[in-house]
Coordinates of C-alpha atoms and ligand atoms in Angstrom, one line a residue:
X1 CA 82.9 114.3 82.4
X2 CA 85.8 113.0 84.4
X3 CA 87.0 116.5 85.2
X4 CA 83.5 117.2 86.7
X5 CA 83.6 114.0 88.8
X6 CA 86.9 115.1 90.2
X7 CA 85.6 118.6 91.0
X8 CA 82.7 117.1 92.9
X9 CA 85.1 114.8 94.7
X10 CA 87.3 117.7 95.5
X11 CA 84.4 119.8 97.0
X12 CA 83.3 116.7 99.0
X13 CA 86.8 116.3 100.4
X14 CA 86.9 119.9 101.4
X15 CA 83.5 119.7 103.0
X16 CA 84.2 116.4 104.8
X17 CA 87.5 117.9 105.6
X18 CA 89.9 116.4 108.0
X19 CA 88.5 117.5 111.3
X20 CA 90.1 114.1 111.9
X21 CA 93.5 115.5 111.2
X22 CA 94.4 116.7 114.6
X23 CA 97.4 114.7 115.9
X24 CA 95.9 112.2 118.2
X25 CA 97.5 109.5 120.4
X26 CA 96.4 106.1 119.1
X27 CA 99.1 104.1 120.7
X28 CA 98.8 101.1 123.0
X29 CA 101.9 99.6 124.6
X30 CA 102.1 96.0 125.7
X31 CA 104.7 93.3 126.3
X32 CA 102.4 90.2 126.3
X33 CA 100.4 90.8 123.2
X34 CA 98.9 93.4 120.9
X35 CA 95.8 93.6 118.7
X36 CA 95.0 96.4 116.3
X37 CA 91.8 96.4 114.3
X38 CA 89.3 98.7 112.7
X39 CA 86.7 98.3 115.5
X40 CA 87.3 98.5 119.2
X41 CA 85.0 95.5 119.9
X42 CA 87.0 93.3 117.6
X43 CA 90.2 94.5 119.2
X44 CA 88.8 93.6 122.6
X45 CA 87.9 90.1 121.4
X46 CA 91.4 89.5 120.1
X47 CA 93.0 90.8 123.3
X48 CA 90.7 88.5 125.4
X49 CA 91.7 85.5 123.4
X50 CA 95.4 86.3 124.0
X51 CA 94.7 86.8 127.7
X52 CA 92.9 83.4 127.9
X53 CA 96.2 81.8 126.6
X54 CA 95.4 81.7 122.9
X55 CA 98.1 82.6 120.4
X56 CA 98.1 85.3 117.8
X57 CA 96.5 82.9 115.3
X58 CA 93.7 82.0 117.6
X59 CA 93.1 85.7 118.2
X60 CA 93.1 86.3 114.4
X61 CA 90.4 83.8 113.8
X62 CA 88.2 85.3 116.6
X63 CA 88.8 88.8 115.2
X64 CA 87.9 87.8 111.6
X65 CA 84.5 86.5 112.8
X66 CA 83.9 89.4 115.2
X67 CA 84.5 91.9 112.4
X68 CA 81.9 90.1 110.3
X69 CA 79.4 91.2 112.9
X70 CA 80.6 94.5 114.3
X71 CA 82.0 95.9 111.0
X72 CA 79.8 94.4 108.3
X73 CA 80.9 96.9 105.6
X74 CA 84.2 95.0 105.2
X75 CA 84.5 92.4 107.9
X76 CA 83.0 89.2 106.5
X77 CA 82.4 85.5 106.3
X78 CA 81.6 85.6 102.5
X79 CA 84.6 87.6 101.3
X80 CA 88.2 86.7 101.2
X81 CA 91.7 87.8 102.1
X82 CA 95.3 87.1 102.8
X83 CA 97.3 86.4 105.9
X84 CA 101.1 86.9 106.4
X85 CA 102.5 85.0 109.3
X86 CA 105.8 85.0 111.2
X87 CA 106.0 82.3 113.9
X88 CA 107.9 82.7 117.1
X89 CA 110.7 80.6 115.8
X90 CA 111.2 83.0 112.9
X91 CA 109.5 81.0 110.1
X92 CA 107.3 82.7 107.5
X93 CA 104.1 81.6 105.8
X94 CA 101.2 83.1 104.0
X95 CA 97.6 82.0 103.6
X96 CA 95.6 82.8 100.5
X97 CA 91.9 82.7 101.1
X98 CA 91.0 85.0 98.2
X99 CA 87.7 84.4 96.4
X100 CA 87.7 82.5 93.1
X101 CA 85.7 82.9 89.9
X102 CA 82.8 80.4 89.8
X103 CA 83.2 77.4 87.4
X104 CA 80.6 78.9 85.1
X105 CA 82.6 82.2 84.8
X106 CA 84.2 83.1 81.4
X107 CA 86.5 85.7 80.0
X108 CA 83.8 88.0 78.5
X109 CA 81.0 87.5 81.0
X110 CA 80.9 91.3 81.6
X111 CA 81.1 92.3 77.9
X112 CA 78.0 92.7 75.7
X113 CA 77.7 91.4 72.1
X114 CA 78.9 94.8 70.8
X115 CA 82.0 94.6 72.9
X116 CA 80.9 97.1 75.6
X117 CA 82.2 96.5 79.1
X118 CA 79.3 95.9 81.5
X119 CA 81.1 97.2 84.6
X120 CA 78.0 97.4 86.7
X121 CA 77.4 93.7 86.6
X122 CA 80.9 93.0 88.0
X123 CA 80.2 95.4 90.9
X124 CA 76.6 95.0 91.9
X125 CA 74.3 92.2 92.5
X126 CA 74.6 88.4 92.3
X127 CA 76.8 88.1 89.2
X128 CA 79.5 90.1 91.0
X129 CA 80.1 87.5 93.6
X130 CA 83.3 85.5 93.8
X131 CA 83.3 82.1 95.6
X132 CA 83.9 83.1 99.2
X133 CA 87.2 82.1 100.9
X134 CA 87.1 83.5 104.4
X135 CA 85.6 80.6 106.3
X136 CA 87.8 78.0 104.7
X137 CA 90.8 80.3 105.4
X138 CA 90.0 80.6 109.1
X139 CA 89.5 76.8 109.3
X140 CA 92.9 76.3 107.7
X141 CA 94.6 78.9 109.9
X142 CA 93.2 77.3 113.0
X143 CA 94.1 73.7 111.9
X144 CA 97.7 74.6 111.3
X145 CA 98.5 77.1 114.0
X146 CA 95.5 77.2 116.5
X147 CA 96.0 76.3 120.1
X148 CA 92.5 76.7 121.7
X149 CA 89.2 75.2 120.7
X150 CA 87.5 76.5 117.5
X151 CA 84.1 76.8 119.4
X152 CA 85.6 79.4 121.7
X153 CA 86.8 81.5 118.8
X154 CA 83.3 81.8 117.3
X155 CA 81.5 82.6 120.5
X156 CA 82.2 86.3 120.7
X157 CA 80.9 86.9 117.2
X158 CA 77.8 84.8 118.0
X159 CA 77.2 86.9 121.1
X160 CA 77.5 90.1 119.2
X161 CA 75.1 88.9 116.6
X162 CA 72.6 87.6 119.1
X163 CA 72.7 90.2 121.8
X164 CA 73.2 93.1 119.4
X165 CA 75.9 95.8 119.2
X166 CA 75.6 99.4 119.8
X167 CA 76.2 101.3 116.6
X168 CA 78.9 103.9 116.6
X169 CA 78.3 107.2 114.9
X170 CA 80.5 106.1 112.0
X171 CA 78.7 102.8 111.5
X172 CA 75.3 104.4 111.7
X173 CA 76.2 107.0 109.1
X174 CA 77.8 104.4 106.8
X175 CA 74.7 102.2 106.9
X176 CA 72.5 105.2 106.2
X177 CA 74.8 106.2 103.3
X178 CA 74.3 102.8 101.7
X179 CA 70.6 102.4 102.7
X180 CA 69.2 102.8 99.1
X181 CA 71.8 100.6 97.5
X182 CA 71.2 97.8 100.1
X183 CA 67.4 98.2 99.6
X184 CA 67.7 98.0 95.8
X185 CA 69.7 94.7 95.9
X186 CA 67.4 93.1 98.5
X187 CA 63.9 94.0 97.5
X188 CA 61.2 91.7 98.7
X189 CA 63.2 90.2 101.5
X190 CA 61.6 90.2 105.0
X191 CA 64.6 90.8 107.3
X192 CA 67.4 93.0 106.1
X193 CA 69.1 94.0 109.3
X194 CA 71.3 96.7 107.6
X195 CA 68.3 99.0 106.9
X196 CA 65.3 99.9 109.1
X197 CA 62.2 102.1 108.6
X198 CA 64.0 105.2 109.8
X199 CA 67.7 106.1 109.6
X200 CA 70.1 104.6 112.1
X201 CA 71.3 106.7 114.9
X202 CA 74.4 106.4 117.1
X203 CA 73.6 104.1 119.9
X204 CA 71.0 102.0 118.1
X205 CA 71.3 98.3 118.7
X206 CA 72.0 96.3 115.6
X207 CA 70.7 92.7 116.1
X208 CA 71.6 90.1 113.5
X209 CA 69.8 86.9 114.5
X210 CA 70.1 85.2 111.1
X211 CA 73.8 85.8 111.1
X212 CA 73.9 84.4 114.7
X213 CA 72.4 81.1 113.4
X214 CA 74.9 80.9 110.5
X215 CA 77.8 81.5 112.9
X216 CA 76.5 78.8 115.2
X217 CA 76.5 76.4 112.2
X218 CA 80.1 77.3 111.5
X219 CA 80.9 76.9 115.2
X220 CA 79.4 73.4 115.1
X221 CA 80.5 72.1 111.7
X222 CA 83.5 74.3 110.9
X223 CA 84.0 74.4 107.1
X224 CA 80.9 72.3 106.4
X225 CA 78.8 74.8 108.4
X226 CA 79.4 77.3 105.6
X227 CA 80.1 75.4 102.4
X228 CA 77.5 72.7 103.1
X229 CA 74.2 72.1 104.9
X230 CA 71.7 74.9 105.6
X231 CA 74.1 77.8 105.0
X232 CA 75.1 76.5 101.5
X233 CA 71.4 75.8 100.7
X234 CA 70.5 79.4 101.6
X235 CA 73.5 80.9 99.8
X236 CA 72.8 78.9 96.6
X237 CA 69.1 79.7 96.7
X238 CA 70.0 83.4 97.1
X239 CA 72.4 83.3 94.1
X240 CA 69.9 81.4 91.9
X241 CA 67.1 83.8 92.8
X242 CA 69.3 86.7 91.7
X243 CA 70.5 85.0 88.5
X244 CA 74.0 84.5 89.8
X245 CA 76.2 81.6 88.7
X246 CA 77.8 80.1 91.9
X247 CA 76.8 76.5 92.4
X248 CA 77.2 73.9 95.2
X249 CA 80.1 72.5 93.3
X250 CA 81.9 75.8 93.6
X251 CA 81.4 75.8 97.3
X252 CA 82.6 72.3 97.7
X253 CA 85.7 72.9 95.5
X254 CA 86.8 76.1 97.4
X255 CA 90.2 75.6 99.1
X256 CA 92.4 78.2 100.8
X257 CA 96.0 77.9 99.7
X258 CA 99.3 78.1 101.8
X259 CA 101.8 80.0 99.7
X260 CA 105.5 80.6 100.3
X261 CA 105.9 84.2 101.6
X262 CA 107.4 86.8 99.3
X263 CA 110.6 88.0 101.0
X264 CA 112.5 91.0 99.8
X265 CA 115.4 93.0 101.1
X266 CA 115.2 96.7 101.7
X267 CA 118.1 98.4 103.5
X268 CA 118.9 96.2 106.4
X269 CA 115.3 94.9 106.7
X270 CA 113.5 91.9 105.5
X271 CA 110.1 92.6 104.0
X272 CA 107.8 89.6 104.3
X273 CA 104.7 90.1 102.3
X274 CA 102.0 88.5 100.1
X275 CA 102.8 86.9 96.8
X276 CA 100.3 86.8 93.9
X277 CA 97.4 86.6 93.5
X278 CA 98.0 89.7 95.5
X279 CA 100.0 92.4 93.7
X280 CA 100.8 93.9 97.2
X281 CA 104.1 92.1 98.0
X282 CA 105.7 92.5 94.6
X283 CA 104.6 96.2 94.2
X284 CA 105.7 97.0 97.8
X285 CA 109.2 95.5 97.4
X286 CA 109.6 97.3 94.0
X287 CA 108.7 100.6 95.6
X288 CA 111.0 100.1 98.6
X289 CA 113.9 99.2 96.4
X290 CA 113.2 102.4 94.4
X291 CA 113.1 104.5 97.6
X292 CA 116.5 103.0 98.6
X293 CA 117.9 103.6 95.1
X294 CA 116.8 107.3 95.1
X295 CA 117.9 107.8 98.7
X296 CA 114.6 109.3 99.6
X297 CA 115.9 110.0 103.1
X298 CA 118.1 112.8 101.6
X299 CA 115.0 114.8 100.8
X300 CA 112.8 116.2 103.5
X301 CA 109.5 114.6 104.3
X302 CA 106.8 116.1 102.1
X303 CA 109.3 117.9 99.9
X304 CA 108.7 118.3 96.2
X305 CA 111.4 115.7 95.5
X306 CA 109.9 113.2 98.0
X307 CA 106.5 113.3 96.4
X308 CA 107.8 113.5 92.8
X309 CA 110.1 110.5 93.1
X310 CA 107.4 108.4 94.9
X311 CA 104.9 109.3 92.1
X312 CA 107.4 108.3 89.4
X313 CA 108.1 105.0 91.1
X314 CA 104.4 104.3 91.6
X315 CA 103.7 104.9 87.9
X316 CA 106.1 102.3 86.8
X317 CA 105.1 99.8 89.5
X318 CA 101.4 100.1 88.8
X319 CA 102.1 99.7 85.0
X320 CA 103.9 96.5 85.8
X321 CA 101.0 95.4 88.0
X322 CA 98.6 95.9 85.1
X323 CA 100.7 93.9 82.7
X324 CA 102.4 91.1 84.6
X325 CA 100.3 90.2 87.7
X326 CA 97.5 87.7 88.1
X327 CA 96.7 84.4 89.7
X328 CA 100.0 82.3 89.7
X329 CA 98.0 79.1 89.4
X330 CA 96.8 80.3 85.9
X331 CA 99.5 82.7 84.7
X332 CA 103.2 82.5 84.9
X333 CA 104.0 85.6 87.0
X334 CA 107.6 86.6 86.6
X335 CA 108.0 87.4 90.3
X336 CA 111.7 87.0 90.9
X337 CA 112.5 89.1 87.8
X338 CA 110.1 91.9 88.8
X339 CA 111.8 92.4 92.2
X340 CA 115.3 91.8 91.1
X341 CA 117.8 94.7 91.4
X342 CA 118.9 94.2 87.7
X343 CA 115.3 94.7 86.5
X344 CA 114.5 97.6 88.8
X345 CA 117.7 99.5 88.0
X346 CA 116.6 99.4 84.4
X347 CA 112.9 100.0 85.1
X348 CA 113.6 103.1 87.2
X349 CA 116.5 104.4 85.1
X350 CA 114.5 107.0 83.2
X351 CA 113.2 108.7 86.3
X352 CA 114.4 112.3 86.4
X353 CA 114.5 114.2 89.6
X354 CA 113.2 117.4 88.0
X355 CA 111.1 116.2 85.2
X356 CA 107.7 114.5 85.3
X357 CA 107.2 111.6 82.9
X358 CA 103.9 111.0 81.1
X359 CA 101.9 107.9 82.2
X360 CA 100.6 107.5 78.6
X361 CA 104.2 107.1 77.4
X362 CA 104.8 104.4 80.1
X363 CA 101.9 102.4 78.8
X364 CA 98.5 103.3 77.2
X365 CA 95.2 102.9 78.9
X366 CA 92.1 104.7 80.0
X367 CA 90.6 105.0 83.4
X368 CA 87.9 106.4 85.6
X369 CA 87.7 108.0 89.0
X370 CA 88.6 105.8 92.0
X371 CA 85.3 105.2 93.8
X372 CA 85.6 103.1 96.9
X373 CA 88.2 102.2 99.4
X374 CA 86.8 99.5 101.6
X375 CA 88.4 96.4 103.0
X376 CA 89.8 96.0 106.5
X377 CA 93.2 95.1 108.0
X378 CA 94.2 93.8 111.4
X379 CA 97.6 93.1 113.0
X380 CA 98.2 90.8 116.0
X381 CA 101.3 89.8 117.9
X382 CA 101.5 87.5 121.0
X383 CA 104.0 87.2 123.8
X384 CA 105.7 84.2 122.3
X385 CA 106.7 86.3 119.3
X386 CA 104.1 85.0 116.8
X387 CA 102.7 87.7 114.5
X388 CA 100.0 87.8 111.9
X389 CA 98.9 90.5 109.4
X390 CA 95.5 89.9 107.8
X391 CA 93.8 92.0 105.2
X392 CA 90.2 90.8 104.4
X393 CA 87.5 92.2 102.2
X394 CA 84.1 92.1 100.6
X395 CA 85.6 94.5 98.0
X396 CA 83.2 97.5 98.0
X397 CA 81.5 98.8 101.1
X398 CA 79.0 96.0 102.1
X399 CA 80.3 94.0 99.0
X400 CA 77.7 93.6 96.3
X401 CA 75.0 94.7 98.9
X402 CA 73.2 91.4 98.7
X403 CA 72.3 89.9 102.0
X404 CA 71.8 86.1 101.9
X405 CA 68.1 85.7 102.7
X406 CA 67.7 83.7 105.9
X407 CA 71.4 83.6 106.6
X408 CA 72.0 87.2 107.4
X409 CA 75.4 87.8 105.7
X410 CA 76.6 90.0 102.9
X411 CA 78.1 88.7 99.7
X412 CA 81.3 90.1 98.1
X413 CA 81.7 91.8 94.7
X414 CA 85.2 90.7 94.2
X415 CA 84.7 89.7 90.5
X416 CA 85.3 93.4 89.8
X417 CA 89.0 92.9 90.7
X418 CA 89.4 90.9 87.5
X419 CA 90.3 92.8 84.4
X420 CA 86.8 92.4 82.7
X421 CA 88.2 93.7 79.4
X422 CA 91.7 94.8 78.6
X423 CA 92.2 98.5 79.5
X424 CA 88.8 98.9 81.1
X425 CA 89.3 100.2 84.7
X426 CA 87.6 98.6 87.7
X427 CA 86.1 100.5 90.6
X428 CA 89.6 101.5 91.8
X429 CA 90.6 102.8 88.4
X430 CA 93.0 99.8 87.9
X431 CA 93.4 98.3 84.5
X432 CA 94.8 95.0 83.5
X433 CA 95.1 92.5 80.7
X434 CA 95.5 88.7 80.0
X435 CA 97.3 88.0 83.3
X436 CA 94.2 89.0 85.2
X437 CA 91.5 88.0 82.7
X438 CA 88.5 85.9 84.0
X439 CA 88.8 82.2 83.9
X440 CA 86.8 79.5 85.9
X441 CA 88.3 78.9 89.3
X442 CA 90.9 81.7 88.9
X443 CA 91.6 84.1 91.7
X444 CA 91.3 87.8 90.9
X445 CA 94.3 90.1 91.4
X446 CA 94.4 92.0 94.6
X447 CA 96.2 95.0 96.1
X448 CA 96.0 93.8 99.7
X449 CA 99.4 94.1 101.3
X450 CA 99.5 92.5 104.8
X451 CA 103.2 92.8 105.6
X452 CA 105.8 92.0 108.3
X453 CA 109.1 93.7 108.6
X454 CA 112.1 92.1 110.3
X455 CA 115.5 93.5 111.2
X456 CA 118.5 91.4 112.3
X457 CA 116.2 88.4 112.6
X458 CA 113.9 90.3 115.0
X459 CA 110.2 91.3 114.4
X460 CA 110.0 95.0 113.8
X461 CA 106.6 95.8 112.2
X462 CA 103.3 94.1 111.5
X463 CA 101.2 96.3 109.2
X464 CA 98.5 96.8 106.6
X465 CA 95.5 98.9 105.6
X466 CA 92.3 98.9 103.5
X467 CA 92.1 101.2 100.6
X468 CA 91.8 99.4 97.3
X469 CA 94.6 100.4 95.0
X470 CA 95.9 102.8 97.6
X471 CA 96.8 99.9 100.0
X472 CA 100.2 99.3 98.4
X473 CA 101.2 103.0 98.6
X474 CA 100.0 103.4 102.2
X475 CA 102.0 100.4 103.4
X476 CA 105.0 101.7 101.4
X477 CA 104.7 105.2 103.0
X478 CA 104.4 103.8 106.5
X479 CA 107.6 101.8 106.0
X480 CA 109.6 104.6 104.5
X481 CA 108.2 107.0 107.2
X482 CA 109.9 104.7 109.8
X483 CA 113.0 103.8 107.8
X484 CA 113.8 106.8 105.7
X485 CA 112.4 109.6 107.7
X486 CA 112.9 108.0 111.2
X487 CA 109.4 108.9 112.5
X488 CA 108.0 107.5 115.7
X489 CA 105.3 104.8 115.3
X490 CA 102.6 107.5 116.0
X491 CA 104.1 109.9 113.4
X492 CA 104.3 107.1 110.8
X493 CA 100.6 106.4 111.0
X494 CA 99.4 110.0 111.4
X495 CA 101.6 111.5 108.6
X496 CA 99.5 112.7 105.7
X497 CA 99.6 110.3 102.7
X498 CA 99.6 110.6 99.0
X499 CA 98.8 108.1 96.2
X500 CA 99.5 107.7 92.5
X501 CA 99.0 104.6 90.4
X502 CA 100.1 105.2 86.8
X503 CA 96.6 105.7 85.5
X504 CA 95.0 108.2 86.0
X505 CA 98.1 110.3 85.6
X506 CA 97.5 112.1 88.9
X507 CA 98.6 112.4 92.5
X508 CA 96.0 112.1 95.2
X509 CA 96.8 113.9 98.4
X510 CA 95.3 114.1 101.9
X511 CA 94.7 117.5 103.4
X512 CA 97.8 119.2 104.7
X513 CA 100.0 116.7 102.9
X514 CA 101.9 119.5 101.1
X515 CA 102.4 123.2 101.5
X516 CA 101.4 125.6 98.8
X517 CA 104.9 126.2 97.6
X518 CA 105.5 122.4 97.1
X519 CA 102.1 122.1 95.4
X520 CA 103.0 124.9 93.0
X521 CA 106.4 123.3 92.2
X522 CA 104.8 119.9 91.5
X523 CA 102.1 121.5 89.4
X524 CA 104.7 123.4 87.4
X525 CA 106.4 120.1 86.6
X526 CA 103.1 119.0 85.2
X527 CA 101.8 116.9 88.0
X528 CA 98.0 117.0 88.4
X529 CA 97.1 117.0 92.1
X530 CA 93.7 115.8 93.4
X531 CA 92.7 116.4 97.0
X532 CA 91.2 113.4 98.9
X533 CA 89.7 113.5 102.4
X534 CA 91.7 110.4 103.5
X535 CA 93.8 107.6 102.2
X536 CA 93.9 104.2 104.0
X537 CA 93.4 103.2 107.7
X538 CA 96.6 101.6 109.0
X539 CA 96.5 99.0 111.8
X540 CA 100.2 98.7 112.8
X541 CA 102.3 97.0 115.4
X542 CA 105.9 98.3 115.9
X543 CA 108.4 96.4 118.0
X544 CA 111.1 98.8 119.2
X545 CA 114.8 98.0 119.5
X546 CA 114.3 97.9 123.3
X547 CA 111.5 95.3 122.9
X548 CA 108.6 97.6 123.5
X549 CA 105.6 96.5 121.5
X550 CA 103.6 99.5 120.3
X551 CA 100.2 99.2 118.6
X552 CA 99.0 102.1 116.5
X553 CA 95.4 102.4 115.3
X554 CA 94.7 105.0 112.6
X555 CA 92.1 106.8 114.8
X556 CA 92.7 110.2 113.1
X557 CA 91.2 108.6 109.9
X558 CA 88.8 106.1 111.5
X559 CA 87.9 106.8 115.1
X560 CA 86.4 103.4 115.9
X561 CA 89.7 101.6 115.3
X562 CA 91.7 100.6 118.3
X563 CA 95.0 99.1 119.5
X564 CA 94.9 97.1 122.6
X565 CA 98.0 95.7 124.3
X566 CA 98.5 94.2 127.7
Ligands
LIG1 N1 89.3 94.2 96.7 C1 90.4 95.0 96.7 C2 91.7 94.3 96.6 O1 91.7 93.1 96.8 O2 92.6 94.8 96.2

């Protein structure tokens, strides 16, 4: 069954192919500021805010709201995310605006009386929704670091929603792909803007008048414009009509949290990343320390040894993720031990350069195919030296596919990021246990890895990507491409990527990632290789030693993305 799914996936990958894989210039250079996002309209909004004298944090707020309109499959106001911040004076901070389980949630809410996991309920429809964090997150970010008026930051999104945006080919196709699923979850509703009588075409105008009104309420009343008043009324009524469990009390209680940044050392760089409830920072630092220990730079890029060692490191790191990581407000995550040299020396000590280990021996489990890779990341730096990396998500494409009737926004399906039953995989094939079990008001574990790299006290990289479980390994590869293989910014982003995650015991590879000889050598060692059309969509800023600021969008994998510098 699983084998069949993989074969279909493989054929699809070959059909979709990588027409996108020609090496394209995606760079923008600037000394006064840089914005890189998944959609050129959102990048323009961010750059405009910087030009008007706003700082990187103002621009981030405006971009988050703009993406909710121009990139509805992952941009959001009813999802959540994480921000990693480095201020111009060299201080670090992180903001956790991850969704939370509702008060009425409980550990076995997706398990039936016979003990069967009801995976679907955690992924589709109203019961899959976590209490949204994005609007409170943006209010907190603006309160602490913003420099221009809140109203101004909402206006571009309001204009896009009211005047309409021209659909790109990618967006039109994506909406068409999800048409049936969106219809199923919204039957009986009058105005669902994400479907129409015929299929969408490139150039069609997408109007979102209900979303415009919601954004205006947020513009006027900030946090209260979403978690109270008419928006809350519409949201709760939507949830109740669909037998969901989020209440007004959940909305009132939601608070984004400032958390101390997770800082690790790798070679002569500082890695500043997201602590739990994201697994991203811990896993990234573990992998980078492993790359340093095994001197990856001594093996050629895309050599058998390069991919074999990465895979072996990833197996162990994702097994740790499944066992030890969860919301630190509910579970005592052993963060410092997990990233300590002593622990990692021991953890990686059984990796052999010429022998594959068996994931089942590392730890038992059972998983399914990885299904969806949506989320979105943006990176912004301003002329003063402030930088922010934000990864934000509805989880799946268009979240749980439910549009709040009368309010025009999509709801997340983030509850699937909990471990709904020990050993049962989520949509990304990730498993977990107690650390990530459902509890009321707990945050679900994430893989989002917004990251900043510093060298000798200077900003060097601001980076991140969507991609579910592949986020961590894509960020990892971009850093080692720069630091171990000394690639240019453009090469770092363009280079083909691979991914492995303990379970399934497989390596996913992009087209052209390896030559046939390397593939055969890896397969002879016992590695199972699965072709994928693409992995991740980086949105990176690189600051060169000479001070040049280079923005790199991942246009070979997603042609709507754009870096704008000035
Ligand atoms: N929803 C994907 C993640 O947070 O990792």
